[in-house]
């Protein structure tokens, strides 16, 4: 069997298993794959547990495949909260349909976060290591 070339080559179960076991290639863990991870966890767990699983999993993935310095707590929590916000409005039953329904999550994510956070806040050391609530518009 050939290794997958994109995260969408794996069904949700195989994607989560590969991510959680560390066997997912870092080249497949794109921004869209991060969003998919949040989507799958939110489909299966309440928001708090989805956030915990995303944060712990991405930190572990960064230590395993990187230098352990890339994880950003506030960005990770904010991404799960953004996915949750759009899931509440969604008529989609799959991540593929969801990302088509809300393409801004993929194409304009920074601009979405800029509505909630001042630039300097996201760049702070504190925001990288612990969750900092939005200072402009709170998440619902």
Short mmCIF file of the N, C-alpha and C atoms (twelve columns), coordinates in Angstrom:
data_MODEL
# 
_entry.id   MODEL 
# 
loop_
_atom_site.group_PDB 
_atom_site.id 
_atom_site.type_symbol 
_atom_site.label_atom_id 
_atom_site.label_alt_id 
_atom_site.label_comp_id 
_atom_site.label_asym_id 
_atom_site.label_seq_id 
_atom_site.Cartn_x 
_atom_site.Cartn_y 
_atom_site.Cartn_z 
_atom_site.pdbx_PDB_model_num 
ATOM 1   N N  . UNK A 1   0.843   -1.184 0.000  1 
ATOM 2   C CA . UNK A 1   0.000   0.000  0.000  1 
ATOM 3   C C  . UNK A 1   0.888   1.246  0.000  1 
ATOM 4   N N  . UNK A 2   0.606   2.171  -0.894 1 
ATOM 5   C CA . UNK A 2   1.370   3.406  -0.979 1 
ATOM 6   C C  . UNK A 2   1.013   4.341  0.175  1 
ATOM 7   N N  . UNK A 3   1.988   5.082  0.673  1 
ATOM 8   C CA . UNK A 3   1.671   6.031  1.736  1 
ATOM 9   C C  . UNK A 3   0.775   7.144  1.190  1 
ATOM 10  N N  . UNK A 4   -0.108  7.694  2.040  1 
ATOM 11  C CA . UNK A 4   -1.001  8.752  1.569  1 
ATOM 12  C C  . UNK A 4   -0.221  10.007 1.178  1 
ATOM 13  N N  . UNK A 5   -0.735  10.715 0.183  1 
ATOM 14  C CA . UNK A 5   -0.102  11.952 -0.268 1 
ATOM 15  C C  . UNK A 5   -0.769  13.178 0.341  1 
ATOM 16  N N  . UNK A 6   -1.996  13.003 0.839  1 
ATOM 17  C CA . UNK A 6   -2.764  14.087 1.451  1 
ATOM 18  C C  . UNK A 6   -3.541  13.518 2.636  1 
ATOM 19  N N  . UNK A 7   -3.854  14.377 3.578  1 
ATOM 20  C CA . UNK A 7   -4.607  13.892 4.748  1 
ATOM 21  C C  . UNK A 7   -5.964  13.340 4.329  1 
ATOM 22  N N  . UNK A 8   -6.566  13.870 3.257  1 
ATOM 23  C CA . UNK A 8   -7.885  13.402 2.851  1 
ATOM 24  C C  . UNK A 8   -7.839  12.027 2.192  1 
ATOM 25  N N  . UNK A 9   -6.634  11.496 1.956  1 
ATOM 26  C CA . UNK A 9   -6.519  10.121 1.464  1 
ATOM 27  C C  . UNK A 9   -6.848  9.104  2.564  1 
ATOM 28  N N  . UNK A 10  -6.921  9.571  3.789  1 
ATOM 29  C CA . UNK A 10  -7.251  8.723  4.938  1 
ATOM 30  C C  . UNK A 10  -8.673  9.011  5.380  1 
ATOM 31  N N  . UNK A 11  -9.439  7.955  5.699  1 
ATOM 32  C CA . UNK A 11  -10.753 8.229  6.277  1 
ATOM 33  C C  . UNK A 11  -10.547 8.791  7.687  1 
ATOM 34  N N  . UNK A 12  -11.603 9.281  8.303  1 
ATOM 35  C CA . UNK A 12  -11.474 9.951  9.604  1 
ATOM 36  C C  . UNK A 12  -10.811 9.069  10.657 1 
ATOM 37  N N  . UNK A 13  -11.199 7.809  10.702 1 
ATOM 38  C CA . UNK A 13  -10.642 6.893  11.698 1 
ATOM 39  C C  . UNK A 13  -9.140  6.699  11.504 1 
ATOM 40  N N  . UNK A 14  -8.738  6.464  10.273 1 
ATOM 41  C CA . UNK A 14  -7.305  6.276  9.986  1 
ATOM 42  C C  . UNK A 14  -6.515  7.566  10.193 1 
ATOM 43  N N  . UNK A 15  -7.127  8.693  9.859  1 
ATOM 44  C CA . UNK A 15  -6.475  9.986  10.074 1 
ATOM 45  C C  . UNK A 15  -6.211  10.208 11.567 1 
ATOM 46  N N  . UNK A 16  -7.223  10.007 12.398 1 
ATOM 47  C CA . UNK A 16  -7.066  10.203 13.848 1 
ATOM 48  C C  . UNK A 16  -6.058  9.213  14.409 1 
ATOM 49  N N  . UNK A 17  -6.149  7.954  14.006 1 
ATOM 50  C CA . UNK A 17  -5.204  6.948  14.497 1 
ATOM 51  C C  . UNK A 17  -3.771  7.309  14.111 1 
ATOM 52  N N  . UNK A 18  -3.567  7.698  12.862 1 
ATOM 53  C CA . UNK A 18  -2.217  8.071  12.415 1 
ATOM 54  C C  . UNK A 18  -1.717  9.296  13.188 1 
ATOM 55  N N  . UNK A 19  -2.591  10.268 13.405 1 
ATOM 56  C CA . UNK A 19  -2.192  11.460 14.166 1 
ATOM 57  C C  . UNK A 19  -1.840  11.082 15.604 1 
ATOM 58  N N  . UNK A 20  -2.724  10.362 16.271 1 
ATOM 59  C CA . UNK A 20  -2.534  10.049 17.690 1 
ATOM 60  C C  . UNK A 20  -1.357  9.111  17.940 1 
ATOM 61  N N  . UNK A 21  -1.041  8.256  16.998 1 
ATOM 62  C CA . UNK A 21  0.092   7.341  17.178 1 
ATOM 63  C C  . UNK A 21  1.407   7.961  16.700 1 
ATOM 64  N N  . UNK A 22  1.303   9.119  16.054 1 
ATOM 65  C CA . UNK A 22  2.506   9.785  15.553 1 
ATOM 66  C C  . UNK A 22  2.974   9.273  14.210 1 
ATOM 67  N N  . UNK A 23  2.190   8.403  13.586 1 
ATOM 68  C CA . UNK A 23  2.612   7.855  12.294 1 
ATOM 69  C C  . UNK A 23  2.184   8.729  11.113 1 
ATOM 70  N N  . UNK A 24  1.393   9.756  11.362 1 
ATOM 71  C CA . UNK A 24  1.015   10.683 10.293 1 
ATOM 72  C C  . UNK A 24  2.237   11.493 9.895  1 
ATOM 73  N N  . UNK A 25  2.515   11.531 8.615  1 
ATOM 74  C CA . UNK A 25  3.660   12.303 8.136  1 
ATOM 75  C C  . UNK A 25  3.438   13.788 8.417  1 
ATOM 76  N N  . UNK A 26  4.439   14.475 8.937  1 
ATOM 77  C CA . UNK A 26  4.297   15.917 9.173  1 
ATOM 78  C C  . UNK A 26  3.922   16.687 7.906  1 
ATOM 79  N N  . UNK A 27  4.308   16.195 6.757  1 
ATOM 80  C CA . UNK A 27  3.966   16.866 5.505  1 
ATOM 81  C C  . UNK A 27  2.463   16.845 5.234  1 
ATOM 82  N N  . UNK A 28  1.737   15.952 5.886  1 
ATOM 83  C CA . UNK A 28  0.287   15.860 5.715  1 
ATOM 84  C C  . UNK A 28  -0.471  16.711 6.723  1 
ATOM 85  N N  . UNK A 29  0.246   17.222 7.731  1 
ATOM 86  C CA . UNK A 29  -0.440  17.950 8.806  1 
ATOM 87  C C  . UNK A 29  -0.463  19.452 8.503  1 
ATOM 88  N N  . UNK A 30  -1.230  19.784 7.480  1 
ATOM 89  C CA . UNK A 30  -1.403  21.156 7.005  1 
ATOM 90  C C  . UNK A 30  -2.402  21.907 7.888  1 
ATOM 91  N N  . UNK A 31  -2.622  23.175 7.566  1 
ATOM 92  C CA . UNK A 31  -3.640  23.958 8.274  1 
ATOM 93  C C  . UNK A 31  -5.000  23.274 8.132  1 
ATOM 94  N N  . UNK A 32  -5.318  22.823 6.931  1 
ATOM 95  C CA . UNK A 32  -6.592  22.136 6.730  1 
ATOM 96  C C  . UNK A 32  -6.681  20.876 7.587  1 
ATOM 97  N N  . UNK A 33  -5.585  20.150 7.721  1 
ATOM 98  C CA . UNK A 33  -5.578  18.947 8.566  1 
ATOM 99  C C  . UNK A 33  -5.793  19.311 10.032 1 
ATOM 100 N N  . UNK A 34  -5.250  20.443 10.474 1 
ATOM 101 C CA . UNK A 34  -5.517  20.929 11.832 1 
ATOM 102 C C  . UNK A 34  -7.027  21.164 12.024 1 
ATOM 103 N N  . UNK A 35  -7.634  21.814 11.041 1 
ATOM 104 C CA . UNK A 35  -9.076  22.074 11.112 1 
ATOM 105 C C  . UNK A 35  -9.864  20.763 11.117 1 
ATOM 106 N N  . UNK A 36  -9.423  19.822 10.306 1 
ATOM 107 C CA . UNK A 36  -10.088 18.520 10.268 1 
ATOM 108 C C  . UNK A 36  -9.978  17.813 11.613 1 
ATOM 109 N N  . UNK A 37  -8.823  17.885 12.224 1 
ATOM 110 C CA . UNK A 37  -8.632  17.293 13.552 1 
ATOM 111 C C  . UNK A 37  -9.641  17.867 14.535 1 
ATOM 112 N N  . UNK A 38  -9.752  19.202 14.563 1 
ATOM 113 C CA . UNK A 38  -10.714 19.856 15.455 1 
ATOM 114 C C  . UNK A 38  -12.135 19.404 15.130 1 
ATOM 115 N N  . UNK A 39  -12.465 19.351 13.857 1 
ATOM 116 C CA . UNK A 39  -13.802 18.948 13.422 1 
ATOM 117 C C  . UNK A 39  -14.137 17.537 13.918 1 
ATOM 118 N N  . UNK A 40  -13.225 16.605 13.714 1 
ATOM 119 C CA . UNK A 40  -13.474 15.219 14.126 1 
ATOM 120 C C  . UNK A 40  -13.621 15.125 15.643 1 
ATOM 121 N N  . UNK A 41  -12.727 15.772 16.372 1 
ATOM 122 C CA . UNK A 41  -12.833 15.734 17.831 1 
ATOM 123 C C  . UNK A 41  -14.136 16.378 18.307 1 
ATOM 124 N N  . UNK A 42  -14.543 17.484 17.682 1 
ATOM 125 C CA . UNK A 42  -15.792 18.141 18.078 1 
ATOM 126 C C  . UNK A 42  -17.010 17.293 17.733 1 
ATOM 127 N N  . UNK A 43  -16.911 16.488 16.691 1 
ATOM 128 C CA . UNK A 43  -18.007 15.575 16.351 1 
ATOM 129 C C  . UNK A 43  -18.165 14.477 17.401 1 
ATOM 130 N N  . UNK A 44  -17.056 14.151 18.080 1 
ATOM 131 C CA . UNK A 44  -17.061 13.012 18.993 1 
ATOM 132 C C  . UNK A 44  -17.006 13.361 20.475 1 
ATOM 133 N N  . UNK A 45  -16.638 14.598 20.796 1 
ATOM 134 C CA . UNK A 45  -16.459 14.987 22.194 1 
ATOM 135 C C  . UNK A 45  -17.008 16.394 22.420 1 
ATOM 136 N N  . UNK A 46  -17.306 16.701 23.663 1 
ATOM 137 C CA . UNK A 46  -17.717 18.076 23.983 1 
ATOM 138 C C  . UNK A 46  -16.532 19.016 23.744 1 
ATOM 139 N N  . UNK A 47  -16.816 20.294 23.632 1 
ATOM 140 C CA . UNK A 47  -15.798 21.264 23.239 1 
ATOM 141 C C  . UNK A 47  -14.564 21.237 24.142 1 
ATOM 142 N N  . UNK A 48  -14.752 21.165 25.446 1 
ATOM 143 C CA . UNK A 48  -13.607 21.196 26.366 1 
ATOM 144 C C  . UNK A 48  -12.672 20.016 26.140 1 
ATOM 145 N N  . UNK A 49  -13.236 18.837 25.927 1 
ATOM 146 C CA . UNK A 49  -12.411 17.653 25.695 1 
ATOM 147 C C  . UNK A 49  -11.772 17.703 24.305 1 
ATOM 148 N N  . UNK A 50  -12.492 18.225 23.318 1 
ATOM 149 C CA . UNK A 50  -11.914 18.385 21.977 1 
ATOM 150 C C  . UNK A 50  -10.711 19.323 22.034 1 
ATOM 151 N N  . UNK A 51  -10.828 20.405 22.790 1 
ATOM 152 C CA . UNK A 51  -9.716  21.340 22.956 1 
ATOM 153 C C  . UNK A 51  -8.536  20.639 23.624 1 
ATOM 154 N N  . UNK A 52  -8.817  19.908 24.681 1 
ATOM 155 C CA . UNK A 52  -7.752  19.199 25.403 1 
ATOM 156 C C  . UNK A 52  -7.048  18.188 24.500 1 
ATOM 157 N N  . UNK A 53  -7.831  17.420 23.747 1 
ATOM 158 C CA . UNK A 53  -7.255  16.411 22.855 1 
ATOM 159 C C  . UNK A 53  -6.435  17.063 21.745 1 
ATOM 160 N N  . UNK A 54  -6.932  18.157 21.171 1 
ATOM 161 C CA . UNK A 54  -6.175  18.869 20.129 1 
ATOM 162 C C  . UNK A 54  -4.874  19.415 20.697 1 
ATOM 163 N N  . UNK A 55  -4.952  20.090 21.818 1 
ATOM 164 C CA . UNK A 55  -3.743  20.694 22.405 1 
ATOM 165 C C  . UNK A 55  -2.711  19.637 22.768 1 
ATOM 166 N N  . UNK A 56  -3.133  18.618 23.490 1 
ATOM 167 C CA . UNK A 56  -2.193  17.566 23.888 1 
ATOM 168 C C  . UNK A 56  -1.621  16.845 22.672 1 
ATOM 169 N N  . UNK A 57  -2.488  16.552 21.699 1 
ATOM 170 C CA . UNK A 57  -2.042  15.829 20.518 1 
ATOM 171 C C  . UNK A 57  -1.077  16.637 19.664 1 
ATOM 172 N N  . UNK A 58  -1.366  17.915 19.460 1 
ATOM 173 C CA . UNK A 58  -0.491  18.746 18.635 1 
ATOM 174 C C  . UNK A 58  0.839   18.989 19.341 1 
ATOM 175 N N  . UNK A 59  0.812   19.181 20.653 1 
ATOM 176 C CA . UNK A 59  2.074   19.316 21.398 1 
ATOM 177 C C  . UNK A 59  2.925   18.064 21.241 1 
ATOM 178 N N  . UNK A 60  2.304   16.904 21.390 1 
ATOM 179 C CA . UNK A 60  3.010   15.621 21.262 1 
ATOM 180 C C  . UNK A 60  3.538   15.448 19.832 1 
ATOM 181 N N  . UNK A 61  2.733   15.799 18.850 1 
ATOM 182 C CA . UNK A 61  3.127   15.704 17.442 1 
ATOM 183 C C  . UNK A 61  4.326   16.615 17.161 1 
ATOM 184 N N  . UNK A 62  4.310   17.811 17.730 1 
ATOM 185 C CA . UNK A 62  5.426   18.762 17.555 1 
ATOM 186 C C  . UNK A 62  6.710   18.228 18.198 1 
ATOM 187 N N  . UNK A 63  6.596   17.637 19.364 1 
ATOM 188 C CA . UNK A 63  7.786   17.071 20.016 1 
ATOM 189 C C  . UNK A 63  8.328   15.877 19.229 1 
ATOM 190 N N  . UNK A 64  7.416   15.074 18.672 1 
ATOM 191 C CA . UNK A 64  7.815   13.876 17.932 1 
ATOM 192 C C  . UNK A 64  8.420   14.208 16.564 1 
ATOM 193 N N  . UNK A 65  7.819   15.162 15.871 1 
ATOM 194 C CA . UNK A 65  8.214   15.432 14.489 1 
ATOM 195 C C  . UNK A 65  8.922   16.768 14.290 1 
ATOM 196 N N  . UNK A 66  8.982   17.572 15.309 1 
ATOM 197 C CA . UNK A 66  9.604   18.889 15.184 1 
ATOM 198 C C  . UNK A 66  10.596  19.105 16.302 1 
ATOM 199 N N  . UNK A 67  10.765  20.358 16.640 1 
ATOM 200 C CA . UNK A 67  11.705  20.671 17.725 1 
ATOM 201 C C  . UNK A 67  10.980  20.992 19.033 1 
ATOM 202 N N  . UNK A 68  9.649   20.827 19.043 1 
ATOM 203 C CA . UNK A 68  8.873   21.037 20.261 1 
ATOM 204 C C  . UNK A 68  8.584   22.488 20.579 1 
ATOM 205 N N  . UNK A 69  8.869   23.402 19.651 1 
ATOM 206 C CA . UNK A 69  8.662   24.831 19.924 1 
ATOM 207 C C  . UNK A 69  7.553   25.457 19.087 1 
ATOM 208 N N  . UNK A 70  6.915   24.699 18.215 1 
ATOM 209 C CA . UNK A 70  5.934   25.291 17.308 1 
ATOM 210 C C  . UNK A 70  4.530   25.386 17.895 1 
ATOM 211 N N  . UNK A 71  4.208   24.572 18.884 1 
ATOM 212 C CA . UNK A 71  2.857   24.571 19.443 1 
ATOM 213 C C  . UNK A 71  2.521   25.941 20.026 1 
ATOM 214 N N  . UNK A 72  1.332   26.434 19.702 1 
ATOM 215 C CA . UNK A 72  0.837   27.721 20.188 1 
ATOM 216 C C  . UNK A 72  -0.537  27.464 20.797 1 
ATOM 217 N N  . UNK A 73  -0.615  27.543 22.111 1 
ATOM 218 C CA . UNK A 73  -1.833  27.181 22.837 1 
ATOM 219 C C  . UNK A 73  -3.029  28.032 22.416 1 
ATOM 220 N N  . UNK A 74  -2.871  29.355 22.380 1 
ATOM 221 C CA . UNK A 74  -4.009  30.214 22.057 1 
ATOM 222 C C  . UNK A 74  -4.501  29.970 20.633 1 
ATOM 223 N N  . UNK A 75  -3.601  29.821 19.682 1 
ATOM 224 C CA . UNK A 75  -4.024  29.556 18.305 1 
ATOM 225 C C  . UNK A 75  -4.750  28.216 18.190 1 
ATOM 226 N N  . UNK A 76  -4.285  27.230 18.929 1 
ATOM 227 C CA . UNK A 76  -4.926  25.916 18.879 1 
ATOM 228 C C  . UNK A 76  -6.322  25.972 19.475 1 
ATOM 229 N N  . UNK A 77  -6.460  26.576 20.650 1 
ATOM 230 C CA . UNK A 77  -7.778  26.689 21.282 1 
ATOM 231 C C  . UNK A 77  -8.702  27.532 20.411 1 
ATOM 232 N N  . UNK A 78  -8.194  28.634 19.892 1 
ATOM 233 C CA . UNK A 78  -9.003  29.511 19.039 1 
ATOM 234 C C  . UNK A 78  -9.470  28.780 17.785 1 
ATOM 235 N N  . UNK A 79  -8.624  27.927 17.228 1 
ATOM 236 C CA . UNK A 79  -9.030  27.204 16.022 1 
ATOM 237 C C  . UNK A 79  -10.157 26.220 16.333 1 
ATOM 238 N N  . UNK A 80  -10.091 25.548 17.469 1 
ATOM 239 C CA . UNK A 80  -11.173 24.631 17.846 1 
ATOM 240 C C  . UNK A 80  -12.460 25.424 18.072 1 
ATOM 241 N N  . UNK A 81  -12.357 26.557 18.742 1 
ATOM 242 C CA . UNK A 81  -13.534 27.388 18.992 1 
ATOM 243 C C  . UNK A 81  -14.118 27.929 17.681 1 
ATOM 244 N N  . UNK A 82  -13.271 28.289 16.727 1 
ATOM 245 C CA . UNK A 82  -13.749 28.763 15.426 1 
ATOM 246 C C  . UNK A 82  -14.467 27.642 14.674 1 
ATOM 247 N N  . UNK A 83  -13.880 26.456 14.668 1 
ATOM 248 C CA . UNK A 83  -14.524 25.321 14.013 1 
ATOM 249 C C  . UNK A 83  -15.866 25.038 14.680 1 
ATOM 250 N N  . UNK A 84  -15.911 25.063 15.998 1 
ATOM 251 C CA . UNK A 84  -17.158 24.825 16.729 1 
ATOM 252 C C  . UNK A 84  -18.211 25.870 16.347 1 
ATOM 253 N N  . UNK A 85  -17.815 27.122 16.260 1 
ATOM 254 C CA . UNK A 85  -18.737 28.200 15.888 1 
ATOM 255 C C  . UNK A 85  -19.391 27.902 14.537 1 
ATOM 256 N N  . UNK A 86  -18.577 27.544 13.560 1 
ATOM 257 C CA . UNK A 86  -19.116 27.280 12.228 1 
ATOM 258 C C  . UNK A 86  -19.864 25.950 12.163 1 
ATOM 259 N N  . UNK A 87  -19.483 24.977 12.976 1 
ATOM 260 C CA . UNK A 87  -20.220 23.708 13.006 1 
ATOM 261 C C  . UNK A 87  -21.651 23.933 13.482 1 
ATOM 262 N N  . UNK A 88  -21.849 24.873 14.404 1 
ATOM 263 C CA . UNK A 88  -23.205 25.168 14.885 1 
ATOM 264 C C  . UNK A 88  -24.100 25.694 13.762 1 
ATOM 265 N N  . UNK A 89  -23.508 26.334 12.764 1 
ATOM 266 C CA . UNK A 89  -24.255 26.913 11.643 1 
ATOM 267 C C  . UNK A 89  -24.333 25.965 10.450 1 
ATOM 268 N N  . UNK A 90  -23.568 24.899 10.485 1 
ATOM 269 C CA . UNK A 90  -23.375 24.034 9.329  1 
ATOM 270 C C  . UNK A 90  -24.545 23.098 9.063  1 
ATOM 271 N N  . UNK A 91  -24.731 22.830 7.799  1 
ATOM 272 C CA . UNK A 91  -25.677 21.812 7.365  1 
ATOM 273 C C  . UNK A 91  -24.931 20.580 6.853  1 
ATOM 274 N N  . UNK A 92  -23.613 20.592 6.966  1 
ATOM 275 C CA . UNK A 92  -22.756 19.531 6.446  1 
ATOM 276 C C  . UNK A 92  -22.679 18.357 7.410  1 
ATOM 277 N N  . UNK A 93  -22.486 17.187 6.838  1 
ATOM 278 C CA . UNK A 93  -22.321 15.989 7.646  1 
ATOM 279 C C  . UNK A 93  -20.907 15.439 7.635  1 
ATOM 280 N N  . UNK A 94  -20.049 16.016 6.782  1 
ATOM 281 C CA . UNK A 94  -18.663 15.559 6.690  1 
ATOM 282 C C  . UNK A 94  -17.738 16.774 6.692  1 
ATOM 283 N N  . UNK A 95  -16.474 16.528 7.020  1 
ATOM 284 C CA . UNK A 95  -15.508 17.618 6.985  1 
ATOM 285 C C  . UNK A 95  -15.355 18.166 5.570  1 
ATOM 286 N N  . UNK A 96  -15.329 17.299 4.574  1 
ATOM 287 C CA . UNK A 96  -15.192 17.753 3.189  1 
ATOM 288 C C  . UNK A 96  -16.289 18.747 2.829  1 
ATOM 289 N N  . UNK A 97  -17.518 18.439 3.171  1 
ATOM 290 C CA . UNK A 97  -18.631 19.347 2.887  1 
ATOM 291 C C  . UNK A 97  -18.546 20.604 3.767  1 
ATOM 292 N N  . UNK A 98  -18.123 20.416 5.004  1 
ATOM 293 C CA . UNK A 98  -18.007 21.537 5.943  1 
ATOM 294 C C  . UNK A 98  -17.013 22.579 5.434  1 
ATOM 295 N N  . UNK A 99  -15.853 22.146 4.972  1 
ATOM 296 C CA . UNK A 99  -14.823 23.100 4.537  1 
ATOM 297 C C  . UNK A 99  -15.236 23.772 3.226  1 
ATOM 298 N N  . UNK A 100 -16.053 23.105 2.419  1 
ATOM 299 C CA . UNK A 100 -16.614 23.748 1.225  1 
ATOM 300 C C  . UNK A 100 -17.660 24.790 1.639  1 
ATOM 301 N N  . UNK A 101 -18.442 24.451 2.658  1 
ATOM 302 C CA . UNK A 101 -19.475 25.358 3.155  1 
ATOM 303 C C  . UNK A 101 -18.863 26.608 3.804  1 
ATOM 304 N N  . UNK A 102 -17.725 26.442 4.470  1 
ATOM 305 C CA . UNK A 102 -17.068 27.554 5.173  1 
ATOM 306 C C  . UNK A 102 -15.596 27.645 4.749  1 
ATOM 307 N N  . UNK A 103 -15.338 28.014 3.511  1 
ATOM 308 C CA . UNK A 103 -13.968 28.027 3.010  1 
ATOM 309 C C  . UNK A 103 -13.065 29.052 3.704  1 
ATOM 310 N N  . UNK A 104 -13.640 30.074 4.320  1 
ATOM 311 C CA . UNK A 104 -12.817 31.082 5.001  1 
ATOM 312 C C  . UNK A 104 -11.981 30.469 6.115  1 
ATOM 313 N N  . UNK A 105 -12.454 29.384 6.717  1 
ATOM 314 C CA . UNK A 105 -11.644 28.717 7.742  1 
ATOM 315 C C  . UNK A 105 -10.311 28.278 7.165  1 
ATOM 316 N N  . UNK A 106 -10.331 27.889 5.910  1 
ATOM 317 C CA . UNK A 106 -9.114  27.418 5.249  1 
ATOM 318 C C  . UNK A 106 -8.337  28.562 4.603  1 
ATOM 319 N N  . UNK A 107 -9.046  29.449 3.929  1 
ATOM 320 C CA . UNK A 107 -8.376  30.468 3.112  1 
ATOM 321 C C  . UNK A 107 -8.117  31.786 3.832  1 
ATOM 322 N N  . UNK A 108 -8.893  32.090 4.875  1 
ATOM 323 C CA . UNK A 108 -8.796  33.403 5.529  1 
ATOM 324 C C  . UNK A 108 -8.778  33.276 7.047  1 
ATOM 325 N N  . UNK A 109 -8.132  32.235 7.546  1 
ATOM 326 C CA . UNK A 109 -8.150  31.973 8.984  1 
ATOM 327 C C  . UNK A 109 -7.527  33.115 9.788  1 
ATOM 328 N N  . UNK A 110 -6.417  33.634 9.318  1 
ATOM 329 C CA . UNK A 110 -5.763  34.734 10.031 1 
ATOM 330 C C  . UNK A 110 -6.700  35.935 10.133 1 
ATOM 331 N N  . UNK A 111 -7.416  36.240 9.065  1 
ATOM 332 C CA . UNK A 111 -8.348  37.361 9.086  1 
ATOM 333 C C  . UNK A 111 -9.501  37.102 10.058 1 
ATOM 334 N N  . UNK A 112 -9.944  35.859 10.149 1 
ATOM 335 C CA . UNK A 112 -10.988 35.516 11.128 1 
ATOM 336 C C  . UNK A 112 -10.482 35.765 12.550 1 
ATOM 337 N N  . UNK A 113 -9.265  35.328 12.834 1 
ATOM 338 C CA . UNK A 113 -8.712  35.543 14.176 1 
ATOM 339 C C  . UNK A 113 -8.446  37.016 14.454 1 
ATOM 340 N N  . UNK A 114 -8.082  37.764 13.423 1 
ATOM 341 C CA . UNK A 114 -7.827  39.195 13.600 1 
ATOM 342 C C  . UNK A 114 -9.075  39.947 14.063 1 
ATOM 343 N N  . UNK A 115 -10.247 39.385 13.833 1 
ATOM 344 C CA . UNK A 115 -11.485 39.999 14.322 1 
ATOM 345 C C  . UNK A 115 -11.615 39.830 15.840 1 
ATOM 346 N N  . UNK A 116 -10.923 38.850 16.390 1 
ATOM 347 C CA . UNK A 116 -11.037 38.536 17.814 1 
ATOM 348 C C  . UNK A 116 -9.828  38.993 18.628 1 
ATOM 349 N N  . UNK A 117 -8.661  38.977 18.004 1 
ATOM 350 C CA . UNK A 117 -7.413  39.252 18.716 1 
ATOM 351 C C  . UNK A 117 -6.643  40.410 18.087 1 
ATOM 352 N N  . UNK A 118 -6.103  41.260 18.947 1 
ATOM 353 C CA . UNK A 118 -5.151  42.262 18.488 1 
ATOM 354 C C  . UNK A 118 -3.856  41.545 18.122 1 
ATOM 355 N N  . UNK A 119 -3.169  42.055 17.144 1 
ATOM 356 C CA . UNK A 119 -1.944  41.444 16.632 1 
ATOM 357 C C  . UNK A 119 -0.944  41.156 17.746 1 
ATOM 358 N N  . UNK A 120 -0.698  42.128 18.592 1 
ATOM 359 C CA . UNK A 120 0.308   41.977 19.647 1 
ATOM 360 C C  . UNK A 120 -0.035  40.875 20.641 1 
ATOM 361 N N  . UNK A 121 -1.313  40.680 20.891 1 
ATOM 362 C CA . UNK A 121 -1.704  39.669 21.868 1 
ATOM 363 C C  . UNK A 121 -1.324  38.266 21.398 1 
ATOM 364 N N  . UNK A 122 -1.589  37.954 20.139 1 
ATOM 365 C CA . UNK A 122 -1.250  36.627 19.632 1 
ATOM 366 C C  . UNK A 122 0.249   36.403 19.537 1 
ATOM 367 N N  . UNK A 123 1.017   37.455 19.439 1 
ATOM 368 C CA . UNK A 123 2.473   37.352 19.351 1 
ATOM 369 C C  . UNK A 123 3.138   37.232 20.723 1 
ATOM 370 N N  . UNK A 124 2.361   37.359 21.789 1 
ATOM 371 C CA . UNK A 124 2.949   37.352 23.128 1 
ATOM 372 C C  . UNK A 124 3.409   35.954 23.539 1 
ATOM 373 N N  . UNK A 125 4.401   35.916 24.408 1 
ATOM 374 C CA . UNK A 125 4.909   34.659 24.956 1 
ATOM 375 C C  . UNK A 125 3.800   33.953 25.737 1 
ATOM 376 N N  . UNK A 126 3.026   34.722 26.479 1 
ATOM 377 C CA . UNK A 126 1.945   34.153 27.278 1 
ATOM 378 C C  . UNK A 126 0.934   33.423 26.389 1 
ATOM 379 N N  . UNK A 127 0.548   34.026 25.255 1 
ATOM 380 C CA . UNK A 127 -0.441  33.416 24.358 1 
ATOM 381 C C  . UNK A 127 0.072   32.119 23.751 1 
ATOM 382 N N  . UNK A 128 1.370   32.015 23.597 1 
ATOM 383 C CA . UNK A 128 1.954   30.789 23.045 1 
ATOM 384 C C  . UNK A 128 1.872   29.640 24.043 1 
ATOM 385 N N  . UNK A 129 2.069   29.939 25.312 1 
ATOM 386 C CA . UNK A 129 2.161   28.875 26.316 1 
ATOM 387 C C  . UNK A 129 0.861   28.603 27.073 1 
ATOM 388 N N  . UNK A 130 -0.068  29.563 27.073 1 
ATOM 389 C CA . UNK A 130 -1.349  29.335 27.742 1 
ATOM 390 C C  . UNK A 130 -2.449  30.040 26.964 1 
ATOM 391 N N  . UNK A 131 -3.681  29.573 27.147 1 
ATOM 392 C CA . UNK A 131 -4.791  30.170 26.406 1 
ATOM 393 C C  . UNK A 131 -5.075  31.576 26.922 1 
ATOM 394 N N  . UNK A 132 -5.148  32.507 25.983 1 
ATOM 395 C CA . UNK A 132 -5.518  33.883 26.279 1 
ATOM 396 C C  . UNK A 132 -6.816  34.159 25.537 1 
ATOM 397 N N  . UNK A 133 -7.836  34.609 26.267 1 
ATOM 398 C CA . UNK A 133 -9.129  34.915 25.673 1 
ATOM 399 C C  . UNK A 133 -8.998  36.099 24.718 1 
ATOM 400 N N  . UNK A 134 -9.885  36.189 23.733 1 
ATOM 401 C CA . UNK A 134 -9.839  37.308 22.788 1 
ATOM 402 C C  . UNK A 134 -10.006 38.648 23.500 1 
ATOM 403 N N  . UNK A 135 -9.302  39.657 22.984 1 
ATOM 404 C CA . UNK A 135 -9.397  40.984 23.574 1 
ATOM 405 C C  . UNK A 135 -10.277 41.919 22.749 1 
ATOM 406 N N  . UNK A 136 -10.711 41.492 21.569 1 
ATOM 407 C CA . UNK A 136 -11.559 42.336 20.728 1 
ATOM 408 C C  . UNK A 136 -13.018 41.865 20.741 1 
ATOM 409 N N  . UNK A 137 -13.253 40.679 20.257 1 
ATOM 410 C CA . UNK A 137 -14.606 40.092 20.242 1 
ATOM 411 C C  . UNK A 137 -14.503 38.693 20.831 1 
ATOM 412 N N  . UNK A 138 -15.278 38.406 21.890 1 
ATOM 413 C CA . UNK A 138 -15.206 37.058 22.478 1 
ATOM 414 C C  . UNK A 138 -15.780 36.009 21.528 1 
ATOM 415 N N  . UNK A 139 -15.324 34.772 21.700 1 
ATOM 416 C CA . UNK A 139 -15.944 33.660 20.979 1 
ATOM 417 C C  . UNK A 139 -17.287 33.397 21.630 1 
ATOM 418 N N  . UNK A 140 -18.253 32.934 20.814 1 
ATOM 419 C CA . UNK A 140 -19.580 32.642 21.395 1 
ATOM 420 C C  . UNK A 140 -19.660 31.248 21.908 1 
# 
